[in-house]
Amino acid sequence: MTLPRDYRGQTCALARSMEIVGERWTLLILRDAFYGVRRFGEFAAHLGVPRAVLTDRLATLTEAGVLGRRPGEGTGRREVYGLTPKGVGLWPAVRALTVWGEEFYAAEGGPRRVFLHAADAAPVAPDGLCTGCGAAVPVEDLLVAPGPGLAPAAPDDDPVTAALARPHRLLTPLLPTAPSGRSTKGSP
């Protein structure tokens, strides 16, 4: 039996939020959107999510106004997804869950990814403050960088994993154009 998407009888804001972001894979899709993943094939290859599930989750996020969808550059019918202001507003929740996971389910060797303040390259504390200058760092001023727990690059890494092996500013396209000579698993 398939579970319903809504929380009938629940009228609180958390229940309404969970109707949008509470399904399996949705928060990982959002995390990747913050990292700069934009294309269906890139989400599919990086996450290993079944295509039908990814299609459903992207549709839900788009219909809710969390993601925007527009035609990609170049030929073909490929579209790109990007976070809307409503979607960017989810950063504190995504960051808080990441911090919680690092505290209670840390990868061997330390965090796989760390967040740095783009202005001074200092680490950002769990509360979102720069440890160098003390400023509250907005999501657009964050760099995601490899952490000590990130496994070494492998030749068969998908393009997203390979790109995330270098520091990258959040919300900017991770792969500005389709990777040349290398297909993404699951790309149309």
Tab-separated table of C-alpha atoms in Angstrom:
chain	number	residue	atom	x	y	z
A	1	MET	CA	0.000	0.000	0.000
A	2	THR	CA	1.351	3.388	-0.993
A	3	LEU	CA	1.430	5.982	1.738
A	4	PRO	CA	-0.482	9.195	1.033
A	5	ARG	CA	1.534	12.346	0.397
A	6	ASP	CA	-0.445	14.466	2.800
A	7	TYR	CA	-0.906	14.377	6.550
A	8	ARG	CA	-4.693	14.380	6.781
A	9	GLY	CA	-5.907	15.950	9.978
A	10	GLN	CA	-2.576	17.649	10.645
A	11	THR	CA	-2.737	21.396	10.202
A	12	CYS	CA	0.633	22.490	11.552
A	13	ALA	CA	3.336	24.096	9.422
A	14	LEU	CA	5.710	21.148	9.946
A	15	ALA	CA	3.168	18.713	8.474
A	16	ARG	CA	2.639	21.019	5.474
A	17	SER	CA	6.421	21.295	5.008
A	18	MET	CA	6.854	17.528	5.187
A	19	GLU	CA	4.312	17.133	2.388
A	20	ILE	CA	6.859	18.875	0.148
A	21	VAL	CA	10.280	17.807	1.473
A	22	GLY	CA	9.560	14.701	3.538
A	23	GLU	CA	9.698	11.963	0.916
A	24	ARG	CA	12.706	9.710	0.473
A	25	TRP	CA	15.369	11.266	-1.806
A	26	THR	CA	13.899	14.785	-1.647
A	27	LEU	CA	16.405	16.255	0.822
A	28	LEU	CA	19.312	14.724	-1.105
A	29	ILE	CA	17.972	16.267	-4.309
A	30	LEU	CA	17.791	19.603	-2.504
A	31	ARG	CA	21.328	19.182	-1.140
A	32	ASP	CA	22.583	18.561	-4.663
A	33	ALA	CA	20.646	21.576	-5.958
A	34	PHE	CA	22.454	23.711	-3.355
A	35	TYR	CA	25.733	22.194	-4.590
A	36	GLY	CA	24.845	23.383	-8.095
A	37	VAL	CA	23.510	20.235	-9.756
A	38	ARG	CA	21.099	21.346	-12.473
A	39	ARG	CA	20.343	18.502	-14.914
A	40	PHE	CA	18.196	15.410	-14.510
A	41	GLY	CA	21.023	13.103	-15.596
A	42	GLU	CA	23.432	14.685	-13.108
A	43	PHE	CA	20.982	14.143	-10.212
A	44	ALA	CA	20.373	10.567	-11.353
A	45	ALA	CA	24.059	9.718	-11.728
A	46	HIS	CA	25.176	11.304	-8.469
A	47	LEU	CA	22.354	10.015	-6.294
A	48	GLY	CA	21.677	6.645	-7.909
A	49	VAL	CA	17.971	7.394	-7.553
A	50	PRO	CA	15.543	5.495	-9.818
A	51	ARG	CA	14.508	7.676	-12.755
A	52	ALA	CA	10.777	7.392	-12.004
A	53	VAL	CA	11.354	8.494	-8.413
A	54	LEU	CA	13.565	11.383	-9.496
A	55	THR	CA	10.968	12.501	-12.035
A	56	ASP	CA	8.293	12.458	-9.326
A	57	ARG	CA	10.391	14.321	-6.745
A	58	LEU	CA	11.504	16.997	-9.216
A	59	ALA	CA	7.880	17.478	-10.295
A	60	THR	CA	6.751	17.849	-6.668
A	61	LEU	CA	9.492	20.374	-5.889
A	62	THR	CA	8.750	22.307	-9.080
A	63	GLU	CA	4.985	22.338	-8.502
A	64	ALA	CA	5.584	23.586	-4.941
A	65	GLY	CA	7.774	26.425	-6.209
A	66	VAL	CA	10.915	25.120	-4.462
A	67	LEU	CA	12.684	24.475	-7.773
A	68	GLY	CA	12.333	26.315	-11.040
A	69	ARG	CA	12.707	24.558	-14.389
A	70	ARG	CA	13.787	26.159	-17.638
A	71	PRO	CA	15.203	25.004	-20.969
A	72	GLY	CA	18.919	24.374	-20.858
A	73	GLU	CA	21.372	25.992	-23.213
A	74	GLY	CA	22.249	24.228	-26.436
A	75	THR	CA	20.237	21.772	-28.438
A	76	GLY	CA	17.846	19.097	-27.360
A	77	ARG	CA	15.033	19.230	-24.863
A	78	ARG	CA	17.100	18.997	-21.723
A	79	GLU	CA	15.928	21.260	-18.964
A	80	VAL	CA	17.785	22.618	-15.980
A	81	TYR	CA	16.547	23.018	-12.443
A	82	GLY	CA	17.486	25.699	-9.969
A	83	LEU	CA	16.423	26.659	-6.492
A	84	THR	CA	13.890	29.457	-6.236
A	85	PRO	CA	14.000	31.935	-3.338
A	86	LYS	CA	11.523	29.611	-1.605
A	87	GLY	CA	13.953	26.729	-2.126
A	88	VAL	CA	16.957	28.743	-0.918
A	89	GLY	CA	14.941	29.350	2.254
A	90	LEU	CA	15.364	25.642	3.022
A	91	TRP	CA	19.146	26.039	3.500
A	92	PRO	CA	19.000	26.351	7.307
A	93	ALA	CA	17.071	23.057	7.506
A	94	VAL	CA	19.412	21.251	5.085
A	95	ARG	CA	22.459	22.600	6.925
A	96	ALA	CA	21.016	21.676	10.348
A	97	LEU	CA	20.369	18.091	9.226
A	98	THR	CA	23.891	17.892	7.807
A	99	VAL	CA	25.378	19.144	11.087
A	100	TRP	CA	23.241	16.652	13.037
A	101	GLY	CA	24.400	13.828	10.757
A	102	GLU	CA	28.044	14.820	11.208
A	103	GLU	CA	27.609	14.790	14.971
A	104	PHE	CA	25.828	11.452	15.288
A	105	TYR	CA	26.695	9.555	12.066
A	106	ALA	CA	30.075	10.928	11.052
A	107	ALA	CA	32.029	9.364	8.211
A	108	GLU	CA	35.240	7.643	9.118
A	109	GLY	CA	38.038	10.198	8.993
A	110	GLY	CA	35.792	13.219	9.501
A	111	PRO	CA	33.277	15.098	7.403
A	112	ARG	CA	33.191	14.324	3.694
A	113	ARG	CA	32.493	17.965	2.913
A	114	VAL	CA	33.144	21.173	4.820
A	115	PHE	CA	31.654	24.609	4.396
A	116	LEU	CA	33.861	27.687	4.151
A	117	HIS	CA	33.155	31.409	4.027
A	118	ALA	CA	33.981	32.516	0.475
A	119	ALA	CA	35.210	35.919	1.712
A	120	ASP	CA	38.025	34.596	3.905
A	121	ALA	CA	38.097	30.789	3.348
A	122	ALA	CA	37.554	30.227	7.096
A	123	PRO	CA	35.390	27.286	8.207
A	124	VAL	CA	31.750	27.945	8.984
A	125	ALA	CA	30.625	26.755	12.420
A	126	PRO	CA	27.499	24.616	12.902
A	127	ASP	CA	25.543	27.767	13.800
A	128	GLY	CA	26.347	29.302	10.387
A	129	LEU	CA	28.877	31.840	11.660
A	130	CYS	CA	32.285	32.237	10.061
A	131	THR	CA	35.002	31.133	12.474
A	132	GLY	CA	37.350	33.742	10.978
A	133	CYS	CA	35.380	36.973	10.850
A	134	GLY	CA	32.330	36.032	12.930
A	135	ALA	CA	29.827	36.986	10.215
A	136	ALA	CA	26.611	35.070	9.629
A	137	VAL	CA	27.318	33.523	6.229
A	138	PRO	CA	24.449	33.505	3.723
A	139	VAL	CA	24.179	30.449	1.509
A	140	GLU	CA	25.392	32.311	-1.587
A	141	ASP	CA	28.668	33.115	0.223
A	142	LEU	CA	29.425	29.502	1.143
A	143	LEU	CA	31.997	27.251	-0.446
A	144	VAL	CA	31.610	23.496	-0.176
A	145	ALA	CA	35.032	21.849	-0.108
A	146	PRO	CA	36.336	18.306	0.298
A	147	GLY	CA	36.669	17.316	3.935
A	148	PRO	CA	39.031	14.831	5.573
A	149	GLY	CA	36.501	11.984	5.282
A	150	LEU	CA	36.086	12.278	1.505
A	151	ALA	CA	37.356	9.182	-0.289
A	152	PRO	CA	40.024	9.708	-2.935
A	153	ALA	CA	38.784	10.307	-6.469
A	154	ALA	CA	38.155	7.222	-8.563
A	155	PRO	CA	38.334	7.035	-12.367
A	156	ASP	CA	34.696	5.939	-12.603
A	157	ASP	CA	33.306	8.782	-10.441
A	158	ASP	CA	30.242	10.429	-11.927
A	159	PRO	CA	30.796	14.032	-13.076
A	160	VAL	CA	29.126	15.521	-9.986
A	161	THR	CA	31.293	13.535	-7.571
A	162	ALA	CA	34.394	14.477	-9.575
A	163	ALA	CA	33.457	18.172	-9.562
A	164	LEU	CA	32.775	18.144	-5.808
A	165	ALA	CA	36.380	17.086	-5.242
A	166	ARG	CA	37.222	20.793	-5.658
A	167	PRO	CA	35.906	23.750	-3.642
A	168	HIS	CA	32.759	25.154	-5.178
A	169	ARG	CA	30.462	28.068	-4.312
A	170	LEU	CA	26.939	26.936	-3.440
A	171	LEU	CA	24.080	27.871	-5.765
A	172	THR	CA	26.350	28.210	-8.804
A	173	PRO	CA	26.100	25.582	-11.543
A	174	LEU	CA	28.470	22.762	-10.723
A	175	LEU	CA	28.745	21.597	-14.317
A	176	PRO	CA	27.986	24.612	-16.521
A	177	THR	CA	27.714	22.487	-19.657
A	178	ALA	CA	27.116	18.829	-20.244
A	179	PRO	CA	30.379	16.948	-19.710
A	180	SER	CA	32.056	16.395	-23.047
A	181	GLY	CA	32.915	12.847	-23.947
A	182	ARG	CA	31.445	11.493	-20.747
A	183	SER	CA	27.845	10.514	-20.297
A	184	THR	CA	26.076	10.653	-16.979
A	185	LYS	CA	24.409	7.445	-15.937
A	186	GLY	CA	20.719	7.897	-16.369
A	187	SER	CA	20.968	10.942	-18.625
A	188	PRO	CA	18.322	11.114	-21.336
